[in-house]
mmCIF file of C-alpha atoms and ligand atoms in Angstrom:
data_model
loop_
_atom_site.group_PDB
_atom_site.id
_atom_site.type_symbol
_atom_site.label_atom_id
_atom_site.label_comp_id
_atom_site.label_asym_id
_atom_site.label_seq_id
_atom_site.Cartn_x
_atom_site.Cartn_y
_atom_site.Cartn_z
ATOM 1 C CA MET A 1 -8.113 -35.089 -61.643
ATOM 2 C CA ALA A 2 -10.546 -37.980 -61.423
ATOM 3 C CA GLU A 3 -13.376 -37.923 -63.876
ATOM 4 C CA LYS A 4 -16.799 -37.001 -62.437
ATOM 5 C CA GLU A 5 -19.431 -39.636 -62.619
ATOM 6 C CA ILE A 6 -23.101 -39.938 -61.718
ATOM 7 C CA ASP A 7 -23.891 -42.121 -58.727
ATOM 8 C CA LYS A 8 -26.170 -44.885 -59.925
ATOM 9 C CA LEU A 9 -28.320 -45.210 -56.769
ATOM 10 C CA SER A 10 -29.084 -41.527 -56.068
ATOM 11 C CA GLY A 11 -28.542 -40.103 -59.541
ATOM 12 C CA VAL A 12 -26.352 -37.360 -57.987
ATOM 13 C CA GLU A 13 -23.031 -36.310 -59.446
ATOM 14 C CA THR A 14 -19.977 -37.326 -57.376
ATOM 15 C CA THR A 15 -17.076 -35.043 -56.560
ATOM 16 C CA GLY A 16 -14.606 -37.616 -57.868
ATOM 17 C CA HIS A 17 -13.127 -38.191 -54.406
ATOM 18 C CA GLU A 18 -12.965 -41.854 -53.503
ATOM 19 C CA TRP A 19 -11.688 -43.688 -50.403
ATOM 20 C CA ASP A 20 -11.704 -47.441 -50.344
ATOM 21 C CA GLY A 21 -14.610 -47.533 -52.770
ATOM 22 C CA LEU A 22 -16.632 -44.871 -50.879
ATOM 23 C CA LYS A 23 -17.532 -41.960 -53.112
ATOM 24 C CA GLU A 24 -18.545 -38.459 -52.145
ATOM 25 C CA LEU A 25 -21.801 -37.071 -53.580
ATOM 26 C CA ASN A 26 -21.767 -33.497 -54.800
ATOM 27 C CA ASN A 27 -25.027 -32.355 -53.102
ATOM 28 C CA PRO A 28 -25.580 -28.587 -53.072
ATOM 29 C CA LEU A 29 -25.512 -26.882 -49.654
ATOM 30 C CA PRO A 30 -28.971 -26.271 -48.150
ATOM 31 C CA ARG A 31 -30.320 -22.876 -49.162
ATOM 32 C CA TRP A 32 -31.022 -21.696 -45.568
ATOM 33 C CA TRP A 33 -27.441 -22.533 -44.602
ATOM 34 C CA LEU A 34 -26.045 -20.544 -47.482
ATOM 35 C CA TRP A 35 -28.132 -17.486 -46.616
ATOM 36 C CA VAL A 36 -27.019 -17.588 -42.996
ATOM 37 C CA PHE A 37 -23.454 -17.877 -44.194
ATOM 38 C CA TYR A 38 -23.765 -14.882 -46.535
ATOM 39 C CA ALA A 39 -25.464 -12.892 -43.765
ATOM 40 C CA THR A 40 -22.577 -13.502 -41.370
ATOM 41 C CA VAL A 41 -20.070 -12.459 -44.027
ATOM 42 C CA VAL A 42 -21.959 -9.226 -44.647
ATOM 43 C CA TRP A 43 -22.329 -8.645 -40.917
ATOM 44 C CA SER A 44 -18.602 -9.079 -40.297
ATOM 45 C CA VAL A 45 -17.766 -6.533 -42.996
ATOM 46 C CA ILE A 46 -20.200 -4.043 -41.457
ATOM 47 C CA TYR A 47 -18.670 -4.753 -38.045
ATOM 48 C CA TRP A 48 -15.110 -4.101 -39.324
ATOM 49 C CA ILE A 49 -16.224 -0.757 -40.644
ATOM 50 C CA LEU A 50 -18.054 0.326 -37.495
ATOM 51 C CA MET A 51 -16.042 -1.149 -34.630
ATOM 52 C CA PRO A 52 -12.381 -1.531 -33.651
ATOM 53 C CA SER A 53 -11.355 -4.901 -35.069
ATOM 54 C CA TRP A 54 -8.175 -5.588 -37.057
ATOM 55 C CA PRO A 55 -4.800 -5.533 -35.317
ATOM 56 C CA MET A 56 -2.055 -3.811 -37.272
ATOM 57 C CA LEU A 57 1.668 -3.522 -36.606
ATOM 58 C CA THR A 58 1.554 -0.697 -34.064
ATOM 59 C CA ASP A 59 -2.122 0.181 -33.924
ATOM 60 C CA TYR A 60 -5.481 -1.304 -34.845
ATOM 61 C CA THR A 61 -8.409 -0.297 -37.070
ATOM 62 C CA ARG A 62 -10.578 1.892 -34.891
ATOM 63 C CA GLY A 63 -13.897 1.751 -36.762
ATOM 64 C CA ILE A 64 -16.002 4.783 -37.613
ATOM 65 C CA ARG A 65 -18.063 4.661 -34.395
ATOM 66 C CA GLY A 66 -14.944 5.367 -32.331
ATOM 67 C CA GLN A 67 -16.042 2.797 -29.754
ATOM 68 C CA SER A 68 -13.481 2.203 -26.969
ATOM 69 C CA GLN A 69 -13.900 0.214 -23.763
ATOM 70 C CA ARG A 70 -11.033 2.227 -22.304
ATOM 71 C CA ALA A 71 -12.925 5.472 -22.908
ATOM 72 C CA VAL A 72 -15.992 4.001 -21.233
ATOM 73 C CA VAL A 73 -13.961 3.028 -18.164
ATOM 74 C CA MET A 74 -12.258 6.430 -18.062
ATOM 75 C CA GLN A 75 -15.653 8.109 -18.108
ATOM 76 C CA GLU A 76 -16.817 6.003 -15.190
ATOM 77 C CA VAL A 77 -13.628 6.724 -13.239
ATOM 78 C CA ASP A 78 -14.044 10.443 -13.889
ATOM 79 C CA ALA A 79 -17.615 10.325 -12.653
ATOM 80 C CA LEU A 80 -16.440 8.563 -9.481
ATOM 81 C CA LYS A 81 -13.670 11.113 -8.964
ATOM 82 C CA THR A 82 -16.119 13.973 -9.293
ATOM 83 C CA LEU A 83 -18.362 12.348 -6.737
ATOM 84 C CA ARG A 84 -15.466 11.869 -4.316
ATOM 85 C CA ALA A 85 -14.206 15.391 -4.915
ATOM 86 C CA GLU A 86 -17.640 16.782 -4.077
ATOM 87 C CA LYS A 87 -17.742 14.788 -0.858
ATOM 88 C CA GLY A 88 -14.123 15.538 -0.014
ATOM 89 C CA ALA A 89 -14.229 19.216 -0.962
ATOM 90 C CA GLY A 90 -15.284 20.256 2.502
ATOM 91 C CA LEU A 91 -12.238 18.502 3.937
ATOM 92 C CA ALA A 92 -9.787 20.266 1.664
ATOM 93 C CA ASP A 93 -10.598 23.636 3.221
ATOM 94 C CA ALA A 94 -11.342 22.555 6.787
ATOM 95 C CA ASP A 95 -8.731 22.229 9.525
ATOM 96 C CA LEU A 96 -8.325 18.937 11.337
ATOM 97 C CA ALA A 97 -10.241 19.870 14.488
ATOM 98 C CA GLU A 98 -13.144 21.135 12.388
ATOM 99 C CA ILE A 99 -13.294 17.852 10.486
ATOM 100 C CA GLN A 100 -13.368 15.946 13.753
ATOM 101 C CA GLN A 101 -16.223 18.061 15.109
ATOM 102 C CA THR A 102 -18.429 18.077 12.006
ATOM 103 C CA PRO A 103 -20.322 14.770 11.814
ATOM 104 C CA ALA A 104 -20.678 14.686 8.003
ATOM 105 C CA MET A 105 -16.974 15.450 7.468
ATOM 106 C CA LEU A 106 -15.931 13.055 10.201
ATOM 107 C CA GLU A 107 -17.927 10.246 8.628
ATOM 108 C CA PHE A 108 -16.279 10.799 5.256
ATOM 109 C CA ALA A 109 -12.808 11.156 6.817
ATOM 110 C CA MET A 110 -13.163 7.947 8.809
ATOM 111 C CA ALA A 111 -14.277 5.875 5.802
ATOM 112 C CA ASN A 112 -11.641 7.411 3.564
ATOM 113 C CA GLY A 113 -8.966 7.112 6.260
ATOM 114 C CA ARG A 114 -9.786 3.502 7.035
ATOM 115 C CA SER A 115 -9.454 2.408 3.432
ATOM 116 C CA ALA A 116 -6.251 4.430 2.870
ATOM 117 C CA PHE A 117 -4.825 2.954 6.080
ATOM 118 C CA GLY A 118 -5.481 -0.564 4.826
ATOM 119 C CA ASP A 119 -3.781 0.221 1.514
ATOM 120 C CA ASN A 120 -0.756 2.162 2.762
ATOM 121 C CA CYS A 121 -0.110 1.730 6.455
ATOM 122 C CA ALA A 122 -1.255 -1.747 7.458
ATOM 123 C CA PRO A 123 1.820 -3.523 6.024
ATOM 124 C CA CYS A 124 3.988 -1.821 8.666
ATOM 125 C CA HIS A 125 1.569 -0.922 11.457
ATOM 126 C CA GLY A 126 -0.857 -3.861 11.257
ATOM 127 C CA SER A 127 -4.435 -3.634 10.003
ATOM 128 C CA GLY A 128 -5.736 -2.322 13.334
ATOM 129 C CA GLY A 129 -2.655 -0.139 13.912
ATOM 130 C CA GLY A 130 -1.371 -2.561 16.565
ATOM 131 C CA GLY A 131 2.193 -2.454 15.260
ATOM 132 C CA PHE A 132 4.979 -5.034 15.176
ATOM 133 C CA LYS A 133 8.464 -5.210 16.611
ATOM 134 C CA GLY A 134 10.199 -2.063 15.321
ATOM 135 C CA TYR A 135 6.876 -0.576 14.107
ATOM 136 C CA PRO A 136 5.005 1.325 16.767
ATOM 137 C CA ASN A 137 1.525 0.595 17.999
ATOM 138 C CA LEU A 138 -0.711 3.498 16.965
ATOM 139 C CA ASN A 139 -3.626 2.773 19.266
ATOM 140 C CA ASP A 140 -1.967 3.099 22.665
ATOM 141 C CA ASP A 141 -1.209 6.277 24.622
ATOM 142 C CA ALA A 142 2.545 6.148 24.028
ATOM 143 C CA TRP A 143 3.697 8.504 21.293
ATOM 144 C CA LEU A 144 7.257 8.943 20.079
ATOM 145 C CA TRP A 145 6.547 12.201 18.269
ATOM 146 C CA GLY A 146 3.173 13.258 19.634
ATOM 147 C CA GLY A 147 -0.419 12.109 19.367
ATOM 148 C CA SER A 148 -2.326 15.320 18.673
ATOM 149 C CA LEU A 149 -4.071 15.685 15.319
ATOM 150 C CA ASP A 150 -1.413 18.116 14.149
ATOM 151 C CA ASP A 151 1.486 15.971 15.387
ATOM 152 C CA ILE A 152 0.128 12.927 13.577
ATOM 153 C CA HIS A 153 -0.546 14.939 10.418
ATOM 154 C CA GLN A 154 3.014 16.293 10.500
ATOM 155 C CA THR A 155 4.459 12.780 10.951
ATOM 156 C CA LEU A 156 2.381 11.558 8.015
ATOM 157 C CA LEU A 157 3.286 14.373 5.676
ATOM 158 C CA TYR A 158 7.049 14.302 6.072
ATOM 159 C CA GLY A 159 7.822 10.948 7.670
ATOM 160 C CA ILE A 160 10.450 10.008 10.217
ATOM 161 C CA ARG A 161 14.097 9.810 9.138
ATOM 162 C CA SER A 162 12.652 9.783 5.617
ATOM 163 C CA ASP A 163 14.205 11.225 2.469
ATOM 164 C CA HIS A 164 12.043 14.359 2.708
ATOM 165 C CA ASP A 165 13.804 17.625 3.661
ATOM 166 C CA GLU A 166 11.302 18.337 6.411
ATOM 167 C CA THR A 167 11.358 14.882 7.933
ATOM 168 C CA ARG A 168 11.398 14.306 11.669
ATOM 169 C CA PHE A 169 14.822 13.062 12.684
ATOM 170 C CA GLY A 170 16.996 12.094 15.634
ATOM 171 C CA ASP A 171 18.994 8.866 15.810
ATOM 172 C CA MET A 172 20.096 6.946 18.834
ATOM 173 C CA PRO A 173 23.907 6.583 18.606
ATOM 174 C CA ALA A 174 25.620 3.180 18.361
ATOM 175 C CA PHE A 175 27.385 3.326 21.741
ATOM 176 C CA GLY A 176 28.980 -0.110 21.508
ATOM 177 C CA ARG A 177 29.875 -0.235 17.826
ATOM 178 C CA ASP A 178 31.363 3.262 17.914
ATOM 179 C CA GLU A 179 33.221 2.450 21.140
ATOM 180 C CA LEU A 180 31.577 5.188 23.155
ATOM 181 C CA LEU A 181 30.914 2.635 25.895
ATOM 182 C CA THR A 182 32.657 -0.638 26.845
ATOM 183 C CA PRO A 183 30.643 -3.874 26.967
ATOM 184 C CA ASP A 184 30.616 -3.709 30.803
ATOM 185 C CA GLU A 185 29.272 -0.179 30.704
ATOM 186 C CA VAL A 186 26.594 -1.190 28.180
ATOM 187 C CA PHE A 187 25.588 -4.015 30.519
ATOM 188 C CA ASP A 188 25.312 -1.662 33.508
ATOM 189 C CA VAL A 189 23.341 1.007 31.702
ATOM 190 C CA ALA A 190 21.018 -1.585 30.133
ATOM 191 C CA ASN A 191 20.240 -2.878 33.607
ATOM 192 C CA TYR A 192 19.663 0.658 34.782
ATOM 193 C CA VAL A 193 17.075 0.979 31.973
ATOM 194 C CA HIS A 194 15.382 -2.123 33.395
ATOM 195 C CA SER A 195 15.301 -0.510 36.815
ATOM 196 C CA LEU A 196 13.762 2.641 35.316
ATOM 197 C CA ALA A 197 10.951 0.484 33.956
ATOM 198 C CA GLY A 198 10.493 -1.194 37.329
ATOM 199 C CA MET A 199 11.858 -4.514 36.038
ATOM 200 C CA ASP A 200 14.235 -6.969 37.710
ATOM 201 C CA THR A 201 17.940 -6.306 37.232
ATOM 202 C CA ALA A 202 20.888 -8.704 37.014
ATOM 203 C CA ALA A 203 22.590 -9.441 40.354
ATOM 204 C CA ASP A 204 26.031 -8.583 38.983
ATOM 205 C CA ALA A 205 24.978 -5.246 37.455
ATOM 206 C CA ASN A 206 26.394 -2.041 38.996
ATOM 207 C CA LEU A 207 23.311 0.175 39.028
ATOM 208 C CA GLU A 208 25.142 3.159 40.561
ATOM 209 C CA GLU A 209 27.556 3.075 37.650
ATOM 210 C CA GLY A 210 24.602 2.482 35.306
ATOM 211 C CA LYS A 211 22.856 5.576 36.551
ATOM 212 C CA THR A 212 25.963 7.749 36.126
ATOM 213 C CA LEU A 213 26.424 6.440 32.582
ATOM 214 C CA TYR A 214 22.755 7.052 31.867
ATOM 215 C CA MET A 215 22.941 10.659 33.053
ATOM 216 C CA ASP A 216 26.074 11.275 30.997
ATOM 217 C CA ASN A 217 25.018 9.535 27.799
ATOM 218 C CA CYS A 218 21.300 8.978 27.590
ATOM 219 C CA ALA A 219 19.456 11.631 29.581
ATOM 220 C CA VAL A 220 20.081 14.247 26.897
ATOM 221 C CA CYS A 221 17.508 12.421 24.750
ATOM 222 C CA HIS A 222 15.542 10.160 27.087
ATOM 223 C CA GLY A 223 15.293 12.729 29.905
ATOM 224 C CA ASP A 224 16.673 12.657 33.448
ATOM 225 C CA GLU A 225 13.854 10.402 34.600
ATOM 226 C CA GLY A 226 13.660 8.364 31.428
ATOM 227 C CA LYS A 227 10.346 9.821 30.321
ATOM 228 C CA GLY A 228 11.509 10.358 26.750
ATOM 229 C CA MET A 229 11.641 13.424 24.540
ATOM 230 C CA ARG A 230 9.386 14.034 21.579
ATOM 231 C CA GLU A 231 11.643 16.593 19.910
ATOM 232 C CA VAL A 232 13.993 13.731 18.983
ATOM 233 C CA GLY A 233 11.487 10.871 19.062
ATOM 234 C CA ALA A 234 13.208 9.277 22.075
ATOM 235 C CA PRO A 235 10.804 6.841 23.714
ATOM 236 C CA ASN A 236 9.712 6.888 27.329
ATOM 237 C CA LEU A 237 11.706 4.087 28.991
ATOM 238 C CA THR A 238 9.554 3.912 32.127
ATOM 239 C CA ASP A 239 6.068 3.121 30.757
ATOM 240 C CA GLY A 240 6.524 -0.581 30.104
ATOM 241 C CA ILE A 241 5.765 -0.052 26.387
ATOM 242 C CA TRP A 242 8.595 -1.182 24.149
ATOM 243 C CA MET A 243 8.953 -0.699 20.454
ATOM 244 C CA TYR A 244 11.774 -3.210 20.140
ATOM 245 C CA GLY A 245 11.305 -5.433 23.197
ATOM 246 C CA SER A 246 12.004 -5.382 26.921
ATOM 247 C CA ASP A 247 14.466 -8.251 27.334
ATOM 248 C CA LEU A 248 18.035 -7.377 28.262
ATOM 249 C CA ASP A 249 19.519 -8.734 25.015
ATOM 250 C CA THR A 250 17.321 -6.458 22.911
ATOM 251 C CA ILE A 251 18.190 -3.418 25.000
ATOM 252 C CA VAL A 252 21.927 -4.235 24.911
ATOM 253 C CA ASP A 253 21.652 -4.684 21.145
ATOM 254 C CA GLY A 254 19.996 -1.258 20.787
ATOM 255 C CA ILE A 255 22.667 0.446 22.891
ATOM 256 C CA ASN A 256 25.421 -1.312 20.948
ATOM 257 C CA ASN A 257 24.112 -0.662 17.445
ATOM 258 C CA GLY A 258 21.879 2.362 17.825
ATOM 259 C CA ARG A 259 18.267 2.753 16.787
ATOM 260 C CA GLY A 260 16.534 4.781 14.139
ATOM 261 C CA ALA A 261 13.522 3.333 12.377
ATOM 262 C CA VAL A 262 12.279 4.902 9.151
ATOM 263 C CA MET A 263 8.728 5.912 8.357
ATOM 264 C CA PRO A 264 8.208 7.169 4.772
ATOM 265 C CA ALA A 265 6.899 10.644 3.901
ATOM 266 C CA TRP A 266 3.469 10.630 2.267
ATOM 267 C CA VAL A 267 3.060 14.242 1.163
ATOM 268 C CA ASP A 268 4.097 13.459 -2.414
ATOM 269 C CA ARG A 269 2.198 10.185 -2.616
ATOM 270 C CA LEU A 270 -1.270 10.854 -1.201
ATOM 271 C CA ASP A 271 -3.604 13.781 -1.842
ATOM 272 C CA PRO A 272 -4.248 16.348 0.930
ATOM 273 C CA VAL A 273 -7.786 15.138 1.649
ATOM 274 C CA THR A 274 -6.581 11.562 2.120
ATOM 275 C CA LEU A 275 -3.751 12.757 4.379
ATOM 276 C CA LYS A 276 -6.200 14.672 6.552
ATOM 277 C CA SER A 277 -8.527 11.672 6.611
ATOM 278 C CA LEU A 278 -5.644 9.458 7.710
ATOM 279 C CA ALA A 279 -4.667 11.838 10.511
ATOM 280 C CA VAL A 280 -8.238 11.884 11.819
ATOM 281 C CA TYR A 281 -8.556 8.113 11.465
ATOM 282 C CA THR A 282 -5.217 7.395 13.200
ATOM 283 C CA HIS A 283 -6.083 9.843 15.976
ATOM 284 C CA SER A 284 -9.311 7.908 16.549
ATOM 285 C CA LEU A 285 -7.582 4.530 16.920
ATOM 286 C CA GLY A 286 -7.372 4.917 20.661
ATOM 287 C CA GLY A 287 -4.408 7.025 21.682
ATOM 288 C CA GLY A 288 -5.325 10.426 20.250
ATOM 289 C CA GLU A 289 -4.343 13.384 22.397
HETATM 290 C C1 HEC B 1 7.527 1.140 5.702
HETATM 291 C C2 HEC B 1 6.855 1.018 6.952
HETATM 292 C C3 HEC B 1 5.840 2.060 7.338
HETATM 293 C C4 HEC B 1 4.721 2.452 6.645
HETATM 294 C C5 HEC B 1 4.259 1.963 5.293
HETATM 295 C C6 HEC B 1 4.053 3.384 7.478
HETATM 296 N N1 HEC B 1 4.744 3.571 8.635
HETATM 297 FE FE1 HEC B 1 4.191 4.791 10.171
HETATM 298 N N2 HEC B 1 5.914 4.351 11.103
HETATM 299 C C7 HEC B 1 6.848 3.417 10.710
HETATM 300 C C8 HEC B 1 7.926 3.349 11.658
HETATM 301 C C9 HEC B 1 9.135 2.437 11.601
HETATM 302 C C10 HEC B 1 7.615 4.299 12.646
HETATM 303 C C11 HEC B 1 8.444 4.610 13.875
HETATM 304 C C12 HEC B 1 9.513 5.587 13.543
HETATM 305 C C13 HEC B 1 10.279 5.895 14.783
HETATM 306 O O1 HEC B 1 10.906 4.984 15.322
HETATM 307 O O2 HEC B 1 10.251 7.053 15.215
HETATM 308 C C14 HEC B 1 6.352 4.894 12.273
HETATM 309 C C15 HEC B 1 5.717 5.883 13.004
HETATM 310 C C16 HEC B 1 4.454 6.373 12.753
HETATM 311 C C17 HEC B 1 3.763 7.347 13.550
HETATM 312 C C18 HEC B 1 4.316 8.044 14.764
HETATM 313 C C19 HEC B 1 4.042 7.228 15.997
HETATM 314 C C20 HEC B 1 4.469 7.928 17.242
HETATM 315 O O3 HEC B 1 4.525 7.222 18.247
HETATM 316 O O4 HEC B 1 4.729 9.134 17.228
HETATM 317 C C21 HEC B 1 2.527 7.527 12.980
HETATM 318 C C22 HEC B 1 1.429 8.449 13.463
HETATM 319 C C23 HEC B 1 2.471 6.667 11.827
HETATM 320 N N3 HEC B 1 3.648 5.977 11.699
HETATM 321 C C24 HEC B 1 1.380 6.564 10.998
HETATM 322 C C25 HEC B 1 1.422 5.919 9.760
HETATM 323 C C26 HEC B 1 0.358 5.972 8.798
HETATM 324 C C27 HEC B 1 -0.980 6.645 8.997
HETATM 325 C C28 HEC B 1 0.796 5.291 7.704
HETATM 326 C C29 HEC B 1 0.106 5.110 6.371
HETATM 327 C C30 HEC B 1 -0.064 6.298 5.583
HETATM 328 C C31 HEC B 1 2.114 4.781 8.005
HETATM 329 N N4 HEC B 1 2.457 5.184 9.262
HETATM 330 C C32 HEC B 1 2.860 4.004 7.136
HETATM 331 C C33 HEC B 1 6.799 2.656 9.570
HETATM 332 C C34 HEC B 1 5.839 2.770 8.581
HETATM 333 C C1 HEC B 2 20.565 11.287 20.459
HETATM 334 C C2 HEC B 2 19.432 10.824 21.214
HETATM 335 C C3 HEC B 2 19.551 9.531 21.980
HETATM 336 C C4 HEC B 2 20.500 9.155 22.885
HETATM 337 C C5 HEC B 2 21.733 9.928 23.318
HETATM 338 C C6 HEC B 2 20.090 7.867 23.375
HETATM 339 N N1 HEC B 2 18.950 7.460 22.785
HETATM 340 FE FE1 HEC B 2 17.940 5.750 23.136
HETATM 341 N N2 HEC B 2 16.690 6.185 21.644
HETATM 342 C C7 HEC B 2 16.678 7.354 20.931
HETATM 343 C C8 HEC B 2 15.673 7.264 19.907
HETATM 344 C C9 HEC B 2 15.345 8.353 18.893
HETATM 345 C C10 HEC B 2 15.076 6.001 20.035
HETATM 346 C C11 HEC B 2 13.956 5.429 19.177
HETATM 347 C C12 HEC B 2 14.536 4.934 17.890
HETATM 348 C C13 HEC B 2 13.489 4.402 16.971
HETATM 349 O O1 HEC B 2 12.353 4.820 17.108
HETATM 350 O O2 HEC B 2 13.827 3.567 16.123
HETATM 351 C C14 HEC B 2 15.739 5.344 21.147
HETATM 352 C C15 HEC B 2 15.406 4.076 21.583
HETATM 353 C C16 HEC B 2 15.923 3.526 22.727
HETATM 354 C C17 HEC B 2 15.476 2.271 23.306
HETATM 355 C C18 HEC B 2 14.386 1.368 22.716
HETATM 356 C C19 HEC B 2 13.097 1.620 23.434
HETATM 357 C C20 HEC B 2 11.957 0.729 22.973
HETATM 358 O O3 HEC B 2 10.798 1.145 23.135
HETATM 359 O O4 HEC B 2 12.186 -0.394 22.457
HETATM 360 C C21 HEC B 2 16.219 2.074 24.416
HETATM 361 C C22 HEC B 2 16.103 0.906 25.375
HETATM 362 C C23 HEC B 2 17.120 3.180 24.526
HETATM 363 N N3 HEC B 2 16.917 4.049 23.499
HETATM 364 C C24 HEC B 2 18.062 3.333 25.535
HETATM 365 C C25 HEC B 2 19.062 4.290 25.502
HETATM 366 C C26 HEC B 2 20.183 4.297 26.383
HETATM 367 C C27 HEC B 2 20.410 3.319 27.501
HETATM 368 C C28 HEC B 2 20.957 5.355 26.021
HETATM 369 C C29 HEC B 2 22.281 5.784 26.612
HETATM 370 C C30 HEC B 2 23.326 4.815 26.612
HETATM 371 C C31 HEC B 2 20.299 6.018 24.927
HETATM 372 N N4 HEC B 2 19.153 5.326 24.625
HETATM 373 C C32 HEC B 2 20.778 7.160 24.330
HETATM 374 C C33 HEC B 2 17.485 8.435 21.106
HETATM 375 C C34 HEC B 2 18.603 8.456 21.927
#
């Protein structure tokens, strides 16, 4: 260790460190600085004792005040839940028609339903319920399973071809793939479907044959006149509204491979008040019966 010397110019002791002839003076730290430093040390010790601070292997020191941001958030969430429960309580005991006829309940149901629709239904049905190919439009007058409040509620609770025991079900068979019909027969019956909807048919289609095939194979679900059947979710083929598309290729494809879209059951995922709100909201979209 270098020997300490006194700097000749300032008369201050040096630390003995020297770089290229520059020497470091050993001036004491300013008093105010030291006090601030001691104060922060004391403060940090007090803080460790009071507040959660040091991480440990599996836990952390919790401090004697028991402060926890998580607890604060949980309290706020609880308060919000209580508020919502108070507002929603009326809905839990009311039936759907009553909710629709009571302005205060209707207002709550619509707001609640709209936000739940955006979170849960919009990915498949579109944000305004307009639907996509294979996902039905919910704001027109065409209903596969029924458009009354109770029908919609039932669809929501248990789904369609879902994994719930009480689901709505009924599949359209794969007539081509399962060799129930030959390709020529599929062509004829597909054209007959076009004629039912008032659309142009192919010149080489045998519509007489198509009609016979329709009566034998399709009418059991779609009805003699093609108006559909809600018990099995078979769509009306005459209204010009198509879930999958109206062009001949799409119809042939459906007859060949069958149809059976799946809508999930919500009874185990959403609370009863939200499910009622959704039924009322969906009913209000335009096609409610
Ligand atoms: C994973 C996609 C999916 C989600 C999510 C979904 N649906 Fe559906 N929904 C469908 C499909 C597909 C059908 C048509 C089933 C069929 O072909 O019968 C359908 C049918 C319906 C029907 C019956 C329409 C009719 O014509 O009878 C209603 C009502 C409905 N959905 C409402 C909702 C609501 C409300 C939600 C949100 C809670 C929702 N759906 C979420 C896919 C979905
Ligand atoms: C066992 C009942 C059943 C039979 C039999 C049946 N269908 Fe269907 N069909 C359905 C159901 C249910 C749907 C709707 C499937 C869905 O929602 O995904 C459907 C859908 C369709 C569609 C699509 C409609 C649209 O909006 O896009 C066409 C077209 C159709 N069927 C034609 C036929 C023809 C033609 C036959 C006879 C060869 C036939 N179906 C026989 C039940 C049946």
